[in-house]
Amino acid sequence: MADVKLAAETRTEFGKGAARRIRRDKKVPGVVYGHGVDPLHITLPGHELQLALRTPNVLLTLDIEGKTQLAIPKAVQRDAIKGFLEHVDLLTVKSGEKVNVEVYVHTEGELAPGAYLLEHVLSTLNVEAEATHIPESVTVSIAGLEAGASILAKDIPLPEGTTLATDEDAVVLQVLAAQAEEAPADAEAEATEA
């Protein structure tokens, strides 16, 4: 799990105009909340934050005017066309605290020989993990699976200290037999007449 340090500044201006000025200065407005404390409005460096958010479930160590605070991203708003960050909501966490997060499911290995398709019914799993030890992803082997096989959430190995928060009988992956499309009989007859 990645731990990224960012310098943050508190902000007192709100609204569209203030947010535009912040973004023009290559910064991102945000809010830090959690643990029953009043929300804290901050600005973060845009480029560094964008790089940090490339890592799933990144742990951010915020230096807010000399005070250090741990946080994880809860909601990220991006411009629909240009993709730049518009706003970020961060959830305060403490070392040793358990949090619910989504982790990506990656596969390794190859299916049994034959024309099979692998369907990702769920691309992420909800898990509970310690805030300072959140896994970036989980990996499951699909080696040798044949049509009709499925992998349930409880079958996926989780890192130590991580527990499943998704329904354990939920289907995550399933193997389907590939189906070839048959040409309609009328089209075949017309082709032979021509």
Coordinates of C-alpha atoms in Angstrom, one line a residue:
M1 CA 0.0 0.0 0.0
A2 CA 1.2 3.4 -0.9
D3 CA 1.6 6.2 1.6
V4 CA 1.9 9.7 0.1
K5 CA 2.7 12.9 1.9
L6 CA 1.0 16.1 0.8
A7 CA 1.2 19.6 2.1
A8 CA -2.3 21.1 2.5
E9 CA -3.6 24.5 3.3
T10 CA -6.8 25.4 5.0
R11 CA -9.2 27.6 3.0
T12 CA -11.8 30.1 4.0
E13 CA -13.3 31.0 0.6
F14 CA -16.1 28.9 -0.8
G15 CA -18.3 28.8 -3.9
K16 CA -17.7 28.5 -7.6
G17 CA -15.5 31.6 -7.9
A18 CA -13.2 30.6 -5.1
A19 CA -12.9 27.0 -6.5
R20 CA -12.1 28.3 -10.0
R21 CA -9.3 30.6 -8.5
I22 CA -7.9 27.6 -6.6
R23 CA -7.9 25.4 -9.7
R24 CA -6.3 28.2 -11.8
D25 CA -3.4 28.1 -9.3
K26 CA -3.0 24.4 -10.1
K27 CA -4.5 23.3 -6.8
V28 CA -7.6 21.2 -5.8
P29 CA -10.2 22.2 -3.3
G30 CA -11.1 19.4 -0.8
V31 CA -12.8 18.5 2.5
V32 CA -11.4 16.3 5.3
Y33 CA -14.1 14.8 7.6
G34 CA -14.6 12.0 10.0
H35 CA -14.3 10.9 13.7
G36 CA -17.1 13.3 14.7
V37 CA -14.9 16.4 14.0
D38 CA -16.2 19.4 12.0
P39 CA -15.2 19.1 8.3
L40 CA -12.0 20.9 7.4
H41 CA -11.9 22.7 4.0
I42 CA -8.4 22.5 2.4
T43 CA -6.5 23.0 -0.8
L44 CA -4.1 20.4 -2.1
P45 CA -1.4 20.5 -4.8
G46 CA -3.1 19.4 -8.0
H47 CA -0.3 17.5 -9.7
E48 CA 0.9 15.6 -6.6
L49 CA -2.7 14.7 -5.7
Q50 CA -3.4 13.4 -9.2
L51 CA -0.3 11.2 -9.1
A52 CA -1.2 9.9 -5.6
L53 CA -4.8 9.0 -6.8
R54 CA -3.4 6.7 -9.5
T55 CA -2.7 4.2 -6.7
P56 CA -5.9 2.4 -5.6
N57 CA -6.7 3.0 -1.9
V58 CA -3.8 5.3 -1.3
L59 CA -3.1 6.5 2.3
L60 CA -2.5 10.2 2.4
T61 CA -0.4 11.8 5.1
L62 CA -1.6 15.4 5.1
D63 CA 0.6 18.2 6.6
I64 CA -2.1 20.8 7.4
E65 CA -0.3 23.8 8.7
G66 CA 2.1 21.8 10.9
K67 CA -0.3 19.1 12.0
T68 CA -0.1 15.6 10.5
Q69 CA -3.3 13.8 9.6
L70 CA -3.9 10.4 7.9
A71 CA -6.7 10.3 5.3
I72 CA -8.0 8.1 2.5
P73 CA -9.9 9.3 -0.6
K74 CA -13.7 8.9 -0.3
A75 CA -15.0 10.8 -3.3
V76 CA -13.1 12.3 -6.3
Q77 CA -14.8 14.7 -8.8
R78 CA -13.2 15.1 -12.2
D79 CA -14.0 17.3 -15.1
A80 CA -16.1 15.1 -17.5
I81 CA -14.2 16.3 -20.7
K82 CA -10.7 17.3 -19.7
G83 CA -10.3 14.8 -16.8
F84 CA -8.6 17.3 -14.3
L85 CA -9.5 17.1 -10.6
E86 CA -12.3 19.4 -9.5
H87 CA -12.8 18.4 -5.8
V88 CA -11.8 15.6 -3.4
D89 CA -13.4 14.3 -0.2
L90 CA -11.0 12.7 2.2
L91 CA -11.9 10.5 5.2
T92 CA -9.8 10.9 8.4
V93 CA -8.4 7.6 9.6
K94 CA -6.2 6.6 12.5
S95 CA -3.4 4.0 12.6
G96 CA -4.9 0.6 13.6
E97 CA -8.4 1.6 12.7
K98 CA -10.4 -0.7 10.4
V99 CA -12.0 0.8 7.3
N100 CA -14.2 -0.6 4.5
V101 CA -12.8 -0.2 1.0
E102 CA -13.1 -1.7 -2.4
V103 CA -10.1 -3.6 -3.9
Y104 CA -9.7 -4.7 -7.5
V105 CA -9.8 -8.4 -8.4
H106 CA -6.9 -9.4 -10.8
T107 CA -6.6 -12.8 -12.4
E108 CA -3.5 -14.9 -13.2
G109 CA -3.1 -18.1 -15.2
E110 CA -4.9 -19.4 -18.3
L111 CA -8.2 -21.1 -18.7
A112 CA -8.3 -24.7 -19.9
P113 CA -7.8 -25.2 -23.6
G114 CA -10.9 -24.5 -25.6
A115 CA -13.1 -21.6 -26.6
Y116 CA -14.0 -20.2 -23.2
L117 CA -14.9 -16.7 -22.0
L118 CA -14.0 -15.3 -18.6
E119 CA -16.8 -13.0 -17.2
H120 CA -15.9 -10.6 -14.4
V121 CA -19.2 -10.4 -12.5
L122 CA -17.6 -8.3 -9.9
S123 CA -14.4 -6.3 -10.7
T124 CA -14.0 -5.2 -7.0
L125 CA -14.5 -6.7 -3.6
N126 CA -15.6 -4.9 -0.4
V127 CA -13.1 -5.7 2.3
E128 CA -12.3 -4.5 5.8
A129 CA -8.7 -3.8 6.5
E130 CA -6.5 -1.7 8.8
A131 CA -6.2 1.8 7.5
T132 CA -2.4 1.6 7.3
H133 CA -2.4 -1.8 5.6
I134 CA -5.1 -1.5 2.8
P135 CA -4.3 -3.9 -0.1
E136 CA -4.2 -2.3 -3.6
S137 CA -5.7 -5.5 -5.1
V138 CA -6.3 -9.2 -4.7
T139 CA -5.2 -11.9 -7.1
V140 CA -7.0 -15.2 -7.9
S141 CA -5.8 -18.0 -10.1
I142 CA -8.0 -19.1 -13.0
A143 CA -5.6 -21.7 -14.3
G144 CA -7.3 -24.8 -15.8
L145 CA -10.9 -23.6 -15.2
E146 CA -13.5 -24.9 -17.7
A147 CA -16.9 -23.8 -18.9
G148 CA -19.4 -23.7 -16.0
A149 CA -16.8 -23.0 -13.3
S150 CA -17.2 -20.0 -11.1
I151 CA -15.2 -18.4 -8.3
L152 CA -17.1 -17.1 -5.3
A153 CA -16.0 -14.2 -3.1
K154 CA -15.1 -16.6 -0.2
D155 CA -12.7 -18.5 -2.6
I156 CA -10.4 -15.5 -3.2
P157 CA -7.4 -15.4 -0.9
L158 CA -7.1 -12.2 1.1
P159 CA -4.0 -10.7 2.6
E160 CA -3.4 -11.2 6.3
G161 CA -5.5 -8.8 8.4
T162 CA -8.1 -8.3 5.7
T163 CA -11.6 -9.7 6.0
L164 CA -14.3 -10.0 3.4
A165 CA -17.2 -7.4 3.7
T166 CA -18.9 -8.6 0.5
D167 CA -21.4 -11.5 0.6
E168 CA -19.2 -14.6 0.7
D169 CA -21.4 -16.5 -1.8
A170 CA -21.4 -13.7 -4.4
V171 CA -20.1 -14.8 -7.8
V172 CA -16.9 -12.9 -8.7
L173 CA -15.8 -14.7 -11.9
Q174 CA -17.4 -17.3 -14.1
V175 CA -16.3 -19.2 -17.1
L176 CA -18.6 -19.4 -20.1
A177 CA -18.5 -21.6 -23.2
A178 CA -18.0 -19.4 -26.3
Q179 CA -21.0 -19.7 -28.7
A180 CA -20.4 -19.4 -32.4
E181 CA -23.1 -17.6 -34.4
E182 CA -24.7 -19.8 -37.0
A183 CA -25.6 -18.2 -40.4
P184 CA -29.3 -18.1 -41.0
A185 CA -30.5 -20.9 -43.4
D186 CA -32.2 -18.3 -45.8
A187 CA -29.0 -16.4 -46.2
E188 CA -27.0 -19.6 -46.9
A189 CA -29.5 -20.6 -49.6
E190 CA -29.4 -17.2 -51.3
A191 CA -25.6 -17.3 -51.4
T192 CA -25.6 -20.7 -53.2
E193 CA -28.2 -19.5 -55.8
A194 CA -26.1 -16.5 -56.6

